[in-house]
Coordinates of C-alpha atoms in Angstrom, one line a residue:
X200 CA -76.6 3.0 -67.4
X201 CA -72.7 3.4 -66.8
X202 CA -71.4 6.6 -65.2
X203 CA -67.8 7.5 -65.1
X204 CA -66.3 9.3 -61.9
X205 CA -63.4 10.8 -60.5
X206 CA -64.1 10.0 -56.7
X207 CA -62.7 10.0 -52.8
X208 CA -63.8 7.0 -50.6
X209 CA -64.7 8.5 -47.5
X210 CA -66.2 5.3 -45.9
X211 CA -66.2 1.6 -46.7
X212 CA -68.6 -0.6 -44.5
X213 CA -68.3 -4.3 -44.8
X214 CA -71.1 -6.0 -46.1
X215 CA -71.9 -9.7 -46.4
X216 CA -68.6 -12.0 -46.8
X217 CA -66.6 -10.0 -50.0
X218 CA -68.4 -6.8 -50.3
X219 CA -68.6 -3.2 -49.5
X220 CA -70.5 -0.2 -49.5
X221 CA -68.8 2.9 -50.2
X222 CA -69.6 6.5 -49.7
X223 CA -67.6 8.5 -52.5
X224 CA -67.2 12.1 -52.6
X225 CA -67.5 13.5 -56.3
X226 CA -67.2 16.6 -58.3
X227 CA -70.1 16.2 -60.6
X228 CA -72.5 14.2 -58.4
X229 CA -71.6 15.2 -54.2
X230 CA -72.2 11.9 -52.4
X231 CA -72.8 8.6 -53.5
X232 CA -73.5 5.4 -52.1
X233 CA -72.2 2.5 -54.5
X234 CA -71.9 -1.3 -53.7
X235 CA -68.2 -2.7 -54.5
X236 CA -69.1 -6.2 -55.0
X237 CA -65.8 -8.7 -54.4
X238 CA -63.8 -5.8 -53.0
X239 CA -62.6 -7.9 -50.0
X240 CA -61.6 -10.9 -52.3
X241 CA -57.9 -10.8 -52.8
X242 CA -57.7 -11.6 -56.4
X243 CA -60.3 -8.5 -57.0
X244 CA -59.2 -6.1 -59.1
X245 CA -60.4 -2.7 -58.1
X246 CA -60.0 -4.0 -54.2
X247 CA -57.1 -1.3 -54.0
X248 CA -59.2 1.6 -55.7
X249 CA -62.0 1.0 -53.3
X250 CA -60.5 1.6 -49.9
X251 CA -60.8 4.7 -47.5
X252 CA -59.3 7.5 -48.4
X253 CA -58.1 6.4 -52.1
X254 CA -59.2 8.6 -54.7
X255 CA -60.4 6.6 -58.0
X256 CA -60.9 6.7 -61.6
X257 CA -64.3 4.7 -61.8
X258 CA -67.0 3.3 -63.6
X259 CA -70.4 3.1 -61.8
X260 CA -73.2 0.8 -63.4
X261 CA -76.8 2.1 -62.1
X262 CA -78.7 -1.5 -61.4
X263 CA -82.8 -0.4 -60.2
X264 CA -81.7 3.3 -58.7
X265 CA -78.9 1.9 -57.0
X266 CA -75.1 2.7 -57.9
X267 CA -72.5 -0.7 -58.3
X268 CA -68.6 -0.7 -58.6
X269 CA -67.9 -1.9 -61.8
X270 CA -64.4 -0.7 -63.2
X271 CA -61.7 1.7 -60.9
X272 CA -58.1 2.6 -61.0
X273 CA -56.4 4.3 -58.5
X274 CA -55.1 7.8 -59.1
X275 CA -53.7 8.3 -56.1
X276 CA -53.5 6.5 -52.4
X277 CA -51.7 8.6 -50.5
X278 CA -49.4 6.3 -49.3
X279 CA -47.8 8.3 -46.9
X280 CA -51.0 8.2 -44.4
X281 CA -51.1 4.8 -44.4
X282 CA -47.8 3.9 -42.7
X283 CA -48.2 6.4 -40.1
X284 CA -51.5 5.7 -37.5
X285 CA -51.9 9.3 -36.0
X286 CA -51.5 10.8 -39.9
X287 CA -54.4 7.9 -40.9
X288 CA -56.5 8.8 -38.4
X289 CA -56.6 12.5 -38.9
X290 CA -57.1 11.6 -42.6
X291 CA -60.3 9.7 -41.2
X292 CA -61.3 12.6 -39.4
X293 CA -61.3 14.6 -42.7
X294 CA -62.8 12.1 -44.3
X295 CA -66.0 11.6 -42.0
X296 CA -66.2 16.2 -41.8
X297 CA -66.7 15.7 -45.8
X298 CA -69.4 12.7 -45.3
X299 CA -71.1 15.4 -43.2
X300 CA -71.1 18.1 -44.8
X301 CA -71.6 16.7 -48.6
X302 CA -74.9 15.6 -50.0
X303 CA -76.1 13.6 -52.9
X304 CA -77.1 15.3 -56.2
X305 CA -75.0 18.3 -54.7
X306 CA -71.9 19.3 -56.7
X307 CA -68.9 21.3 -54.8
X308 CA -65.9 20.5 -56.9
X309 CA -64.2 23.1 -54.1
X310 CA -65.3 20.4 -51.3
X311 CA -63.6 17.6 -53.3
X312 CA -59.9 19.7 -54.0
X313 CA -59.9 20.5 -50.0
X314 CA -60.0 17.1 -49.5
X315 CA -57.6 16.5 -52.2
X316 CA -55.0 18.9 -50.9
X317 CA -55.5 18.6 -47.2
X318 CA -55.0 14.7 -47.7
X319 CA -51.6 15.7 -50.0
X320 CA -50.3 18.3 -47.3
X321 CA -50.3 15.7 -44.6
X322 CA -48.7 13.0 -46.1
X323 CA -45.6 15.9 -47.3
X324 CA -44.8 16.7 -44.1
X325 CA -44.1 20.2 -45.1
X326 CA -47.0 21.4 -42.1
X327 CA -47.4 20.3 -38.7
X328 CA -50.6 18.4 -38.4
X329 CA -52.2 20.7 -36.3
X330 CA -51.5 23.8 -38.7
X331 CA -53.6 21.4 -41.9
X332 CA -56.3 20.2 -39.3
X333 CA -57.3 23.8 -38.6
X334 CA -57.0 25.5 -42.5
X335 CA -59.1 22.3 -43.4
X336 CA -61.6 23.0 -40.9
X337 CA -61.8 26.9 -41.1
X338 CA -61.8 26.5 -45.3
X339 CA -64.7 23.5 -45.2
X340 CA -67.1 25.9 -42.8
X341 CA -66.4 28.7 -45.6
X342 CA -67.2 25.9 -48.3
X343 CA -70.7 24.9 -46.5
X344 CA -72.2 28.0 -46.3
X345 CA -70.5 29.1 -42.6
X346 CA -68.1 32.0 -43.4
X347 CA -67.3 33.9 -40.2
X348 CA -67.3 37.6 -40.2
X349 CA -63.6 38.7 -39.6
X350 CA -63.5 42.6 -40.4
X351 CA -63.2 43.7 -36.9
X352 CA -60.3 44.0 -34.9
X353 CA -60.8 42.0 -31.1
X354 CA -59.2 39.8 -28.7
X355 CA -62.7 37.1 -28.4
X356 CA -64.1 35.2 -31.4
X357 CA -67.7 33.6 -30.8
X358 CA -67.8 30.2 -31.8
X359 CA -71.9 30.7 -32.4
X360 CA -72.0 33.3 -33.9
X361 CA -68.7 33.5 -36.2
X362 CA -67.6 36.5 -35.6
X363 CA -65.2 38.7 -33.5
X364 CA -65.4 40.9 -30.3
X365 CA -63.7 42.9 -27.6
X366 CA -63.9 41.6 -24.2
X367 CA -66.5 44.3 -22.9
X368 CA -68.7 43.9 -26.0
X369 CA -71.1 40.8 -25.9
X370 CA -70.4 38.5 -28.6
X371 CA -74.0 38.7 -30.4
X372 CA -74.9 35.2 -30.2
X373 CA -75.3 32.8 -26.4
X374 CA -72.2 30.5 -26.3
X375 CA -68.3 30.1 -25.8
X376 CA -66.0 32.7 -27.4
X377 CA -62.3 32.1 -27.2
X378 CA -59.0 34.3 -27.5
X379 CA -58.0 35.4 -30.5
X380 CA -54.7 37.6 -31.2
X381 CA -53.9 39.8 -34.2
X382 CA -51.9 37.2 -35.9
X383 CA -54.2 34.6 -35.4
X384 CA -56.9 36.5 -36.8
X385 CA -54.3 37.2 -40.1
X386 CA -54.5 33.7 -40.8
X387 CA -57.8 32.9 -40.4
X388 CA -58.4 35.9 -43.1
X389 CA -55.7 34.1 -44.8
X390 CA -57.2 30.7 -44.8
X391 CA -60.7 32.2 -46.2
X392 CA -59.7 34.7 -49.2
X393 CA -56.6 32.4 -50.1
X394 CA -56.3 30.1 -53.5
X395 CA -57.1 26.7 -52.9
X396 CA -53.3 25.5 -53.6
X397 CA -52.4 28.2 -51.6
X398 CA -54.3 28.1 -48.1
X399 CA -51.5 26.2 -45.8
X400 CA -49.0 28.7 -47.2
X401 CA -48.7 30.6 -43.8
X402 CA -46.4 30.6 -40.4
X403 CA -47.2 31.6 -37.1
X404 CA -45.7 31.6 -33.8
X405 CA -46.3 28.9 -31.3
X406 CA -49.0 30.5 -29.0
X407 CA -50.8 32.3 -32.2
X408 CA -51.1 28.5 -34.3
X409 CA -52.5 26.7 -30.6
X410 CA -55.2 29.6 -31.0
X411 CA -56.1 29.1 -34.2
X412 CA -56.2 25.4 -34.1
X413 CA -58.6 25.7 -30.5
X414 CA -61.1 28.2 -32.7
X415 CA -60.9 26.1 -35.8
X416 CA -62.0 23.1 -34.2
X417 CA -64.2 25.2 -31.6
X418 CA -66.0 26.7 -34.7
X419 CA -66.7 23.8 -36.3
X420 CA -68.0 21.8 -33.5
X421 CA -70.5 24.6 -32.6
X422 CA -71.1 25.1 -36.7
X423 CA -71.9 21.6 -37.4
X424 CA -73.2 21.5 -33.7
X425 CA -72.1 17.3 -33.6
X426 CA -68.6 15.6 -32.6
X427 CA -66.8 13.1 -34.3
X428 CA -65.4 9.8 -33.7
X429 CA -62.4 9.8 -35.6
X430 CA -61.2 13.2 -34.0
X431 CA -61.4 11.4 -30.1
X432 CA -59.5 8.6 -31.3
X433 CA -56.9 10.9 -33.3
X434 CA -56.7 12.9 -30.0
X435 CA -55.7 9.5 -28.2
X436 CA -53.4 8.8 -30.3
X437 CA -51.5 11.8 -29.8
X438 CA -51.7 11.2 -25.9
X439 CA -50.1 7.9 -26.3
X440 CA -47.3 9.3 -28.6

């Protein structure tokens, strides 16, 4: 059986001498695992289509339950990322929060156009990096089910428990809260009710966007309650730089 897919490699592992696994990000399917047979040769012809962070026009074939790479055409590689090491590594990071949080025989066509757009955003140049990290983190929490509450007016907001407080009110869950101001707390209503082509469309000041990236991340870690490997090396890189 042949399936045809619109997908985002968000991890190739070598295996054997010319192969790869891939885990692709779909709309119709979620996650799949497919085999890219030849994909390290240099004369193969969908080798471009299956690297990280390309996103593909392919052809699966499904061989005894398991999913090979039999046709793919790049759509769109996002070039920009890859001649810039601190931009490719926060694309990674993206890359391995949607491994996470995707499953297979799960659709989220929303999870997918994030993706999509946060990839696009950082390779324009029209956001700092920082400003796209956090609306992709905040907006991907929303996606998987971890909204935060943001109807009250406070200067704390509770990683835990999603929500936000005043300083003599506890925070209704055990763990870190950190500041939040009122502009902060604008975008970060922003970021969640906003159109998907829409979501980095936003300024802030200096100190309000350091807040909002330190809760963004903050929340997720707590969320997803795990760290990643491609955010310490991104945050290396920026030491070095």
């Amino acid at each position: 059986m042949f399936k045809n897919v619109k997908a985002l490699v968000l991890r190739e592992v070598k295996y054997r001498d010319a192969d790869k696994i891939l885990t692709l990000l779909t709309a119709e399917d979620g996650k799949l695992t497919v085999k890219a047979r030849g994909a390290l040769r240099k004369n193969c012809k969908y080798g471009a289509a299956a690297q990280l962070l390309c996103f593909s026009d392919m052809t699966l074939l499904d061989f005894n339950g398991r999913w090979s790479l039999s046709e793919a055409e790049t759509l769109e590689q996002f070039l920009p990322l890859r001649s810039d090491l601190e931009k490719l590594a926060l694309g990674a990071y993206f890359a391995e929060v949607l491994e996470t949080v995707s499953d297979e025989d799960c659709p989220n066509p929303a999870l997918l156009q994030l993706g999509l757009n946060s990839l696009y955003a950082l390779g324009s140049q029209l956001y700092p990096d920082t400003h796209i990290k956090a609306v992709f983190e905040l907006r991907l929490l929303c996606l998987s089910g971890f909204t935060p509450l943001l109807d009250r007016e406070g200067t704390l907001f509770s990683l835990s428990g999603g929500s936000v407080h005043r300083v003599e009110e506890p925070p209704g869950n055990t763990g870190k809260s950190l500041p939040v101001d009122s502009d902060t707390l604008r975008a970060m209503r922003y970021i969640v009710r906003a159109e998907p082509k829409k979501i980095f469309s936003f300024s802030l000041p200096p100190a309000s966007e350091k807040r909002l990236a330190a809760v963004c991340e903050g929340y997720m870690t707590a969320q997803l309650e795990r760290s990643f490997s491609s955010l310490d090396y991104w945050k290396r890189l920026k030491l070095n730089y």
